[in-house]
Amino acid sequence: MPAGSVITVVNNDLVSHTLTGDGFSSGELAPGASSTVAAPRGPGEYRIFCDVHPQMAGVLRVV
């Protein structure tokens, strides 16, 4: 995704989650809730994860 883009996060699960990365977090989202966060401004690969369930992790690629 382009650097600085706005990301809308929607929790479609039955339990709370977060989208957390280097310098950003959605905060805890209850089921059905949404939040927006800004992607990092520098290009690269950023680790993302759920604070509630750290095993839920991935990579956000910023160009």
PDB file of N, CA, C and O in Angstrom:
ATOM      1  N   MET A   1       0.840  -1.166   0.000  1.00  0.00           N
ATOM      2  CA  MET A   1       0.000   0.000   0.000  1.00  0.00           C
ATOM      3  C   MET A   1       0.885   1.229   0.000  1.00  0.00           C
ATOM      4  O   MET A   1       2.016   1.167   0.463  1.00  0.00           O
ATOM      5  N   PRO A   2       0.393   2.339  -0.489  1.00  0.00           N
ATOM      6  CA  PRO A   2       1.187   3.576  -0.498  1.00  0.00           C
ATOM      7  C   PRO A   2       1.444   4.105   0.915  1.00  0.00           C
ATOM      8  O   PRO A   2       0.586   4.012   1.796  1.00  0.00           O
ATOM      9  N   ALA A   3       2.621   4.652   1.114  1.00  0.00           N
ATOM     10  CA  ALA A   3       3.001   5.220   2.410  1.00  0.00           C
ATOM     11  C   ALA A   3       1.981   6.272   2.843  1.00  0.00           C
ATOM     12  O   ALA A   3       1.515   7.072   2.036  1.00  0.00           O
ATOM     13  N   GLY A   4       1.617   6.258   4.124  1.00  0.00           N
ATOM     14  CA  GLY A   4       0.690   7.241   4.686  1.00  0.00           C
ATOM     15  C   GLY A   4      -0.771   7.008   4.368  1.00  0.00           C
ATOM     16  O   GLY A   4      -1.628   7.775   4.793  1.00  0.00           O
ATOM     17  N   SER A   5      -1.098   5.944   3.640  1.00  0.00           N
ATOM     18  CA  SER A   5      -2.496   5.648   3.317  1.00  0.00           C
ATOM     19  C   SER A   5      -3.303   5.390   4.577  1.00  0.00           C
ATOM     20  O   SER A   5      -2.775   4.927   5.584  1.00  0.00           O
ATOM     21  N   VAL A   6      -4.578   5.661   4.511  1.00  0.00           N
ATOM     22  CA  VAL A   6      -5.476   5.376   5.627  1.00  0.00           C
ATOM     23  C   VAL A   6      -5.998   3.949   5.475  1.00  0.00           C
ATOM     24  O   VAL A   6      -6.450   3.549   4.407  1.00  0.00           O
ATOM     25  N   ILE A   7      -5.910   3.195   6.562  1.00  0.00           N
ATOM     26  CA  ILE A   7      -6.365   1.808   6.595  1.00  0.00           C
ATOM     27  C   ILE A   7      -7.615   1.751   7.468  1.00  0.00           C
ATOM     28  O   ILE A   7      -7.595   2.215   8.607  1.00  0.00           O
ATOM     29  N   THR A   8      -8.691   1.209   6.937  1.00  0.00           N
ATOM     30  CA  THR A   8      -9.888   0.984   7.739  1.00  0.00           C
ATOM     31  C   THR A   8      -9.900  -0.477   8.159  1.00  0.00           C
ATOM     32  O   THR A   8      -9.821  -1.368   7.320  1.00  0.00           O
ATOM     33  N   VAL A   9      -9.974  -0.698   9.460  1.00  0.00           N
ATOM     34  CA  VAL A   9      -9.962  -2.040  10.039  1.00  0.00           C
ATOM     35  C   VAL A   9     -11.358  -2.334  10.560  1.00  0.00           C
ATOM     36  O   VAL A   9     -11.921  -1.531  11.310  1.00  0.00           O
ATOM     37  N   VAL A  10     -11.920  -3.480  10.155  1.00  0.00           N
ATOM     38  CA  VAL A  10     -13.243  -3.898  10.620  1.00  0.00           C
ATOM     39  C   VAL A  10     -13.093  -5.267  11.277  1.00  0.00           C
ATOM     40  O   VAL A  10     -12.521  -6.180  10.679  1.00  0.00           O
ATOM     41  N   ASN A  11     -13.583  -5.396  12.492  1.00  0.00           N
ATOM     42  CA  ASN A  11     -13.532  -6.674  13.190  1.00  0.00           C
ATOM     43  C   ASN A  11     -14.802  -7.453  12.890  1.00  0.00           C
ATOM     44  O   ASN A  11     -15.856  -7.186  13.462  1.00  0.00           O
ATOM     45  N   ASN A  12     -14.683  -8.443  12.018  1.00  0.00           N
ATOM     46  CA  ASN A  12     -15.822  -9.288  11.663  1.00  0.00           C
ATOM     47  C   ASN A  12     -15.827 -10.598  12.445  1.00  0.00           C
ATOM     48  O   ASN A  12     -16.512 -11.545  12.056  1.00  0.00           O
ATOM     49  N   ASP A  13     -15.054 -10.661  13.520  1.00  0.00           N
ATOM     50  CA  ASP A  13     -14.970 -11.876  14.335  1.00  0.00           C
ATOM     51  C   ASP A  13     -15.947 -11.780  15.512  1.00  0.00           C
ATOM     52  O   ASP A  13     -16.592 -10.751  15.709  1.00  0.00           O
ATOM     53  N   LEU A  14     -15.998 -12.830  16.308  1.00  0.00           N
ATOM     54  CA  LEU A  14     -16.887 -12.872  17.471  1.00  0.00           C
ATOM     55  C   LEU A  14     -16.187 -12.426  18.752  1.00  0.00           C
ATOM     56  O   LEU A  14     -16.816 -12.378  19.811  1.00  0.00           O
ATOM     57  N   VAL A  15     -14.876 -12.148  18.685  1.00  0.00           N
ATOM     58  CA  VAL A  15     -14.090 -11.696  19.841  1.00  0.00           C
ATOM     59  C   VAL A  15     -13.323 -10.433  19.472  1.00  0.00           C
ATOM     60  O   VAL A  15     -13.166 -10.109  18.298  1.00  0.00           O
ATOM     61  N   SER A  16     -12.827  -9.719  20.486  1.00  0.00           N
ATOM     62  CA  SER A  16     -12.083  -8.478  20.255  1.00  0.00           C
ATOM     63  C   SER A  16     -10.706  -8.752  19.659  1.00  0.00           C
ATOM     64  O   SER A  16     -10.085  -9.782  19.929  1.00  0.00           O
ATOM     65  N   HIS A  17     -10.218  -7.768  18.858  1.00  0.00           N
ATOM     66  CA  HIS A  17      -8.899  -7.841  18.230  1.00  0.00           C
ATOM     67  C   HIS A  17      -8.335  -6.427  18.137  1.00  0.00           C
ATOM     68  O   HIS A  17      -9.050  -5.443  18.343  1.00  0.00           O
ATOM     69  N   THR A  18      -7.045  -6.339  17.780  1.00  0.00           N
ATOM     70  CA  THR A  18      -6.421  -5.067  17.421  1.00  0.00           C
ATOM     71  C   THR A  18      -5.652  -5.270  16.118  1.00  0.00           C
ATOM     72  O   THR A  18      -5.347  -6.405  15.736  1.00  0.00           O
ATOM     73  N   LEU A  19      -5.323  -4.175  15.464  1.00  0.00           N
ATOM     74  CA  LEU A  19      -4.330  -4.177  14.384  1.00  0.00           C
ATOM     75  C   LEU A  19      -3.224  -3.269  14.893  1.00  0.00           C
ATOM     76  O   LEU A  19      -3.416  -2.058  15.024  1.00  0.00           O
ATOM     77  N   THR A  20      -2.090  -3.864  15.233  1.00  0.00           N
ATOM     78  CA  THR A  20      -0.988  -3.130  15.835  1.00  0.00           C
ATOM     79  C   THR A  20       0.266  -3.316  14.993  1.00  0.00           C
ATOM     80  O   THR A  20       0.520  -4.408  14.488  1.00  0.00           O
ATOM     81  N   GLY A  21       1.027  -2.243  14.861  1.00  0.00           N
ATOM     82  CA  GLY A  21       2.282  -2.297  14.123  1.00  0.00           C
ATOM     83  C   GLY A  21       3.239  -1.263  14.674  1.00  0.00           C
ATOM     84  O   GLY A  21       2.990  -0.643  15.718  1.00  0.00           O
ATOM     85  N   ASP A  22       4.320  -1.060  13.966  1.00  0.00           N
ATOM     86  CA  ASP A  22       5.353  -0.120  14.386  1.00  0.00           C
ATOM     87  C   ASP A  22       4.821   1.307  14.323  1.00  0.00           C
ATOM     88  O   ASP A  22       4.714   1.898  13.260  1.00  0.00           O
ATOM     89  N   GLY A  23       4.435   1.860  15.473  1.00  0.00           N
ATOM     90  CA  GLY A  23       3.968   3.236  15.531  1.00  0.00           C
ATOM     91  C   GLY A  23       2.487   3.440  15.302  1.00  0.00           C
ATOM     92  O   GLY A  23       2.025   4.574  15.203  1.00  0.00           O
ATOM     93  N   PHE A  24       1.705   2.367  15.201  1.00  0.00           N
ATOM     94  CA  PHE A  24       0.259   2.551  15.039  1.00  0.00           C
ATOM     95  C   PHE A  24      -0.500   1.404  15.692  1.00  0.00           C
ATOM     96  O   PHE A  24       0.021   0.315  15.863  1.00  0.00           O
ATOM     97  N   SER A  25      -1.734   1.696  16.085  1.00  0.00           N
ATOM     98  CA  SER A  25      -2.613   0.673  16.641  1.00  0.00           C
ATOM     99  C   SER A  25      -4.059   1.115  16.461  1.00  0.00           C
ATOM    100  O   SER A  25      -4.377   2.294  16.631  1.00  0.00           O
ATOM    101  N   SER A  26      -4.905   0.175  16.149  1.00  0.00           N
ATOM    102  CA  SER A  26      -6.333   0.456  16.020  1.00  0.00           C
ATOM    103  C   SER A  26      -6.981   0.591  17.390  1.00  0.00           C
ATOM    104  O   SER A  26      -8.119   1.049  17.487  1.00  0.00           O
ATOM    105  N   GLY A  27      -6.293   0.165  18.451  1.00  0.00           N
ATOM    106  CA  GLY A  27      -6.939   0.020  19.747  1.00  0.00           C
ATOM    107  C   GLY A  27      -7.773  -1.248  19.710  1.00  0.00           C
ATOM    108  O   GLY A  27      -7.937  -1.875  18.655  1.00  0.00           O
ATOM    109  N   GLU A  28      -8.282  -1.659  20.851  1.00  0.00           N
ATOM    110  CA  GLU A  28      -9.062  -2.889  20.897  1.00  0.00           C
ATOM    111  C   GLU A  28     -10.418  -2.667  20.240  1.00  0.00           C
ATOM    112  O   GLU A  28     -11.132  -1.729  20.573  1.00  0.00           O
ATOM    113  N   LEU A  29     -10.747  -3.542  19.301  1.00  0.00           N
ATOM    114  CA  LEU A  29     -12.002  -3.449  18.552  1.00  0.00           C
ATOM    115  C   LEU A  29     -12.927  -4.591  18.959  1.00  0.00           C
ATOM    116  O   LEU A  29     -12.596  -5.763  18.773  1.00  0.00           O
ATOM    117  N   ALA A  30     -14.069  -4.241  19.491  1.00  0.00           N
ATOM    118  CA  ALA A  30     -15.085  -5.240  19.822  1.00  0.00           C
ATOM    119  C   ALA A  30     -15.650  -5.826  18.529  1.00  0.00           C
ATOM    120  O   ALA A  30     -15.501  -5.239  17.451  1.00  0.00           O
ATOM    121  N   PRO A  31     -16.311  -6.977  18.603  1.00  0.00           N
ATOM    122  CA  PRO A  31     -16.932  -7.536  17.414  1.00  0.00           C
ATOM    123  C   PRO A  31     -17.832  -6.509  16.725  1.00  0.00           C
ATOM    124  O   PRO A  31     -18.610  -5.806  17.369  1.00  0.00           O
ATOM    125  N   GLY A  32     -17.668  -6.370  15.412  1.00  0.00           N
ATOM    126  CA  GLY A  32     -18.462  -5.443  14.617  1.00  0.00           C
ATOM    127  C   GLY A  32     -17.935  -4.023  14.588  1.00  0.00           C
ATOM    128  O   GLY A  32     -18.405  -3.206  13.798  1.00  0.00           O
ATOM    129  N   ALA A  33     -16.946  -3.697  15.414  1.00  0.00           N
ATOM    130  CA  ALA A  33     -16.410  -2.329  15.468  1.00  0.00           C
ATOM    131  C   ALA A  33     -15.382  -2.108  14.356  1.00  0.00           C
ATOM    132  O   ALA A  33     -14.838  -3.048  13.783  1.00  0.00           O
ATOM    133  N   SER A  34     -15.110  -0.828  14.071  1.00  0.00           N
ATOM    134  CA  SER A  34     -14.102  -0.482  13.074  1.00  0.00           C
ATOM    135  C   SER A  34     -13.273   0.693  13.572  1.00  0.00           C
ATOM    136  O   SER A  34     -13.664   1.399  14.502  1.00  0.00           O
ATOM    137  N   SER A  35     -12.132   0.888  12.928  1.00  0.00           N
ATOM    138  CA  SER A  35     -11.220   1.977  13.271  1.00  0.00           C
ATOM    139  C   SER A  35     -10.380   2.291  12.038  1.00  0.00           C
ATOM    140  O   SER A  35     -10.281   1.472  11.126  1.00  0.00           O
ATOM    141  N   THR A  36      -9.782   3.465  12.014  1.00  0.00           N
ATOM    142  CA  THR A  36      -8.853   3.810  10.934  1.00  0.00           C
ATOM    143  C   THR A  36      -7.495   4.114  11.531  1.00  0.00           C
ATOM    144  O   THR A  36      -7.384   4.672  12.626  1.00  0.00           O
ATOM    145  N   VAL A  37      -6.448   3.709  10.823  1.00  0.00           N
ATOM    146  CA  VAL A  37      -5.067   4.001  11.190  1.00  0.00           C
ATOM    147  C   VAL A  37      -4.332   4.424   9.925  1.00  0.00           C
ATOM    148  O   VAL A  37      -4.763   4.102   8.814  1.00  0.00           O
ATOM    149  N   ALA A  38      -3.249   5.147  10.087  1.00  0.00           N
ATOM    150  CA  ALA A  38      -2.433   5.552   8.939  1.00  0.00           C
ATOM    151  C   ALA A  38      -1.277   4.575   8.775  1.00  0.00           C
ATOM    152  O   ALA A  38      -0.631   4.195   9.757  1.00  0.00           O
ATOM    153  N   ALA A  39      -1.019   4.178   7.536  1.00  0.00           N
ATOM    154  CA  ALA A  39       0.137   3.333   7.244  1.00  0.00           C
ATOM    155  C   ALA A  39       1.412   4.130   7.528  1.00  0.00           C
ATOM    156  O   ALA A  39       1.409   5.363   7.461  1.00  0.00           O
ATOM    157  N   PRO A  40       2.497   3.454   7.852  1.00  0.00           N
ATOM    158  CA  PRO A  40       3.759   4.159   8.044  1.00  0.00           C
ATOM    159  C   PRO A  40       4.125   5.003   6.828  1.00  0.00           C
ATOM    160  O   PRO A  40       3.735   4.698   5.702  1.00  0.00           O
ATOM    161  N   ARG A  41       4.872   6.076   7.038  1.00  0.00           N
ATOM    162  CA  ARG A  41       5.242   7.003   5.965  1.00  0.00           C
ATOM    163  C   ARG A  41       6.447   6.543   5.160  1.00  0.00           C
ATOM    164  O   ARG A  41       6.670   7.029   4.066  1.00  0.00           O
ATOM    165  N   GLY A  42       7.224   5.616   5.716  1.00  0.00           N
ATOM    166  CA  GLY A  42       8.401   5.123   4.997  1.00  0.00           C
ATOM    167  C   GLY A  42       8.148   3.784   4.356  1.00  0.00           C
ATOM    168  O   GLY A  42       7.446   2.939   4.913  1.00  0.00           O
ATOM    169  N   PRO A  43       8.693   3.571   3.154  1.00  0.00           N
ATOM    170  CA  PRO A  43       8.520   2.272   2.506  1.00  0.00           C
ATOM    171  C   PRO A  43       9.230   1.170   3.287  1.00  0.00           C
ATOM    172  O   PRO A  43      10.201   1.425   3.995  1.00  0.00           O
ATOM    173  N   GLY A  44       8.708  -0.034   3.174  1.00  0.00           N
ATOM    174  CA  GLY A  44       9.314  -1.189   3.830  1.00  0.00           C
ATOM    175  C   GLY A  44       8.271  -2.202   4.217  1.00  0.00           C
ATOM    176  O   GLY A  44       7.096  -2.078   3.871  1.00  0.00           O
ATOM    177  N   GLU A  45       8.710  -3.211   4.933  1.00  0.00           N
ATOM    178  CA  GLU A  45       7.818  -4.249   5.443  1.00  0.00           C
ATOM    179  C   GLU A  45       7.703  -4.068   6.951  1.00  0.00           C
ATOM    180  O   GLU A  45       8.714  -3.981   7.644  1.00  0.00           O
ATOM    181  N   TYR A  46       6.486  -4.002   7.439  1.00  0.00           N
ATOM    182  CA  TYR A  46       6.215  -3.756   8.845  1.00  0.00           C
ATOM    183  C   TYR A  46       5.437  -4.930   9.422  1.00  0.00           C
ATOM    184  O   TYR A  46       4.421  -5.344   8.845  1.00  0.00           O
ATOM    185  N   ARG A  47       5.898  -5.424  10.563  1.00  0.00           N
ATOM    186  CA  ARG A  47       5.202  -6.510  11.246  1.00  0.00           C
ATOM    187  C   ARG A  47       3.903  -5.952  11.813  1.00  0.00           C
ATOM    188  O   ARG A  47       3.884  -4.877  12.415  1.00  0.00           O
ATOM    189  N   ILE A  48       2.808  -6.664  11.619  1.00  0.00           N
ATOM    190  CA  ILE A  48       1.522  -6.305  12.215  1.00  0.00           C
ATOM    191  C   ILE A  48       1.027  -7.502  13.011  1.00  0.00           C
ATOM    192  O   ILE A  48       1.349  -8.649  12.696  1.00  0.00           O
ATOM    193  N   PHE A  49       0.257  -7.221  14.075  1.00  0.00           N
ATOM    194  CA  PHE A  49      -0.224  -8.304  14.930  1.00  0.00           C
ATOM    195  C   PHE A  49      -1.427  -7.824  15.734  1.00  0.00           C
ATOM    196  O   PHE A  49      -1.749  -6.638  15.743  1.00  0.00           O
ATOM    197  N   CYS A  50      -2.057  -8.759  16.411  1.00  0.00           N
ATOM    198  CA  CYS A  50      -3.171  -8.474  17.315  1.00  0.00           C
ATOM    199  C   CYS A  50      -2.631  -8.490  18.740  1.00  0.00           C
ATOM    200  O   CYS A  50      -2.035  -9.494  19.166  1.00  0.00           O
ATOM    201  N   ASP A  51      -2.806  -7.390  19.491  1.00  0.00           N
ATOM    202  CA  ASP A  51      -2.350  -7.353  20.881  1.00  0.00           C
ATOM    203  C   ASP A  51      -3.041  -8.405  21.738  1.00  0.00           C
ATOM    204  O   ASP A  51      -2.466  -8.915  22.694  1.00  0.00           O
ATOM    205  N   VAL A  52      -4.281  -8.713  21.421  1.00  0.00           N
ATOM    206  CA  VAL A  52      -5.058  -9.677  22.201  1.00  0.00           C
ATOM    207  C   VAL A  52      -4.614 -11.107  21.888  1.00  0.00           C
ATOM    208  O   VAL A  52      -4.572 -11.963  22.768  1.00  0.00           O
ATOM    209  N   HIS A  53      -4.272 -11.355  20.626  1.00  0.00           N
ATOM    210  CA  HIS A  53      -3.878 -12.689  20.152  1.00  0.00           C
ATOM    211  C   HIS A  53      -2.567 -12.553  19.369  1.00  0.00           C
ATOM    212  O   HIS A  53      -2.594 -12.531  18.129  1.00  0.00           O
ATOM    213  N   PRO A  54      -1.405 -12.458  20.031  1.00  0.00           N
ATOM    214  CA  PRO A  54      -0.132 -12.200  19.340  1.00  0.00           C
ATOM    215  C   PRO A  54       0.239 -13.223  18.271  1.00  0.00           C
ATOM    216  O   PRO A  54       1.035 -12.921  17.388  1.00  0.00           O
ATOM    217  N   GLN A  55      -0.344 -14.407  18.333  1.00  0.00           N
ATOM    218  CA  GLN A  55      -0.071 -15.406  17.305  1.00  0.00           C
ATOM    219  C   GLN A  55      -0.695 -15.001  15.962  1.00  0.00           C
ATOM    220  O   GLN A  55      -0.308 -15.533  14.924  1.00  0.00           O
ATOM    221  N   MET A  56      -1.625 -14.069  15.979  1.00  0.00           N
ATOM    222  CA  MET A  56      -2.226 -13.550  14.753  1.00  0.00           C
ATOM    223  C   MET A  56      -1.316 -12.419  14.270  1.00  0.00           C
ATOM    224  O   MET A  56      -1.320 -11.331  14.829  1.00  0.00           O
ATOM    225  N   ALA A  57      -0.504 -12.726  13.259  1.00  0.00           N
ATOM    226  CA  ALA A  57       0.504 -11.761  12.815  1.00  0.00           C
ATOM    227  C   ALA A  57       0.630 -11.822  11.292  1.00  0.00           C
ATOM    228  O   ALA A  57       0.229 -12.778  10.652  1.00  0.00           O
ATOM    229  N   GLY A  58       1.177 -10.759  10.755  1.00  0.00           N
ATOM    230  CA  GLY A  58       1.393 -10.679   9.320  1.00  0.00           C
ATOM    231  C   GLY A  58       2.374  -9.569   9.006  1.00  0.00           C
ATOM    232  O   GLY A  58       3.048  -9.043   9.892  1.00  0.00           O
ATOM    233  N   VAL A  59       2.442  -9.211   7.735  1.00  0.00           N
ATOM    234  CA  VAL A  59       3.352  -8.179   7.265  1.00  0.00           C
ATOM    235  C   VAL A  59       2.556  -7.163   6.440  1.00  0.00           C
ATOM    236  O   VAL A  59       1.763  -7.553   5.581  1.00  0.00           O
ATOM    237  N   LEU A  60       2.781  -5.901   6.718  1.00  0.00           N
ATOM    238  CA  LEU A  60       2.206  -4.821   5.930  1.00  0.00           C
ATOM    239  C   LEU A  60       3.306  -4.278   5.039  1.00  0.00           C
ATOM    240  O   LEU A  60       4.341  -3.831   5.530  1.00  0.00           O
ATOM    241  N   ARG A  61       3.111  -4.334   3.722  1.00  0.00           N
ATOM    242  CA  ARG A  61       4.110  -3.824   2.776  1.00  0.00           C
ATOM    243  C   ARG A  61       3.736  -2.416   2.342  1.00  0.00           C
ATOM    244  O   ARG A  61       2.658  -2.205   1.794  1.00  0.00           O
ATOM    245  N   VAL A  62       4.630  -1.488   2.582  1.00  0.00           N
ATOM    246  CA  VAL A  62       4.417  -0.079   2.250  1.00  0.00           C
ATOM    247  C   VAL A  62       5.402   0.298   1.148  1.00  0.00           C
ATOM    248  O   VAL A  62       6.594   0.024   1.244  1.00  0.00           O
ATOM    249  N   VAL A  63       4.868   0.952   0.106  1.00  0.00           N
ATOM    250  CA  VAL A  63       5.719   1.386  -1.021  1.00  0.00           C
ATOM    251  C   VAL A  63       5.781   2.886  -1.115  1.00  0.00           C
ATOM    252  O   VAL A  63       4.947   3.592  -0.611  1.00  0.00           O
TER     253      VAL A  63
END
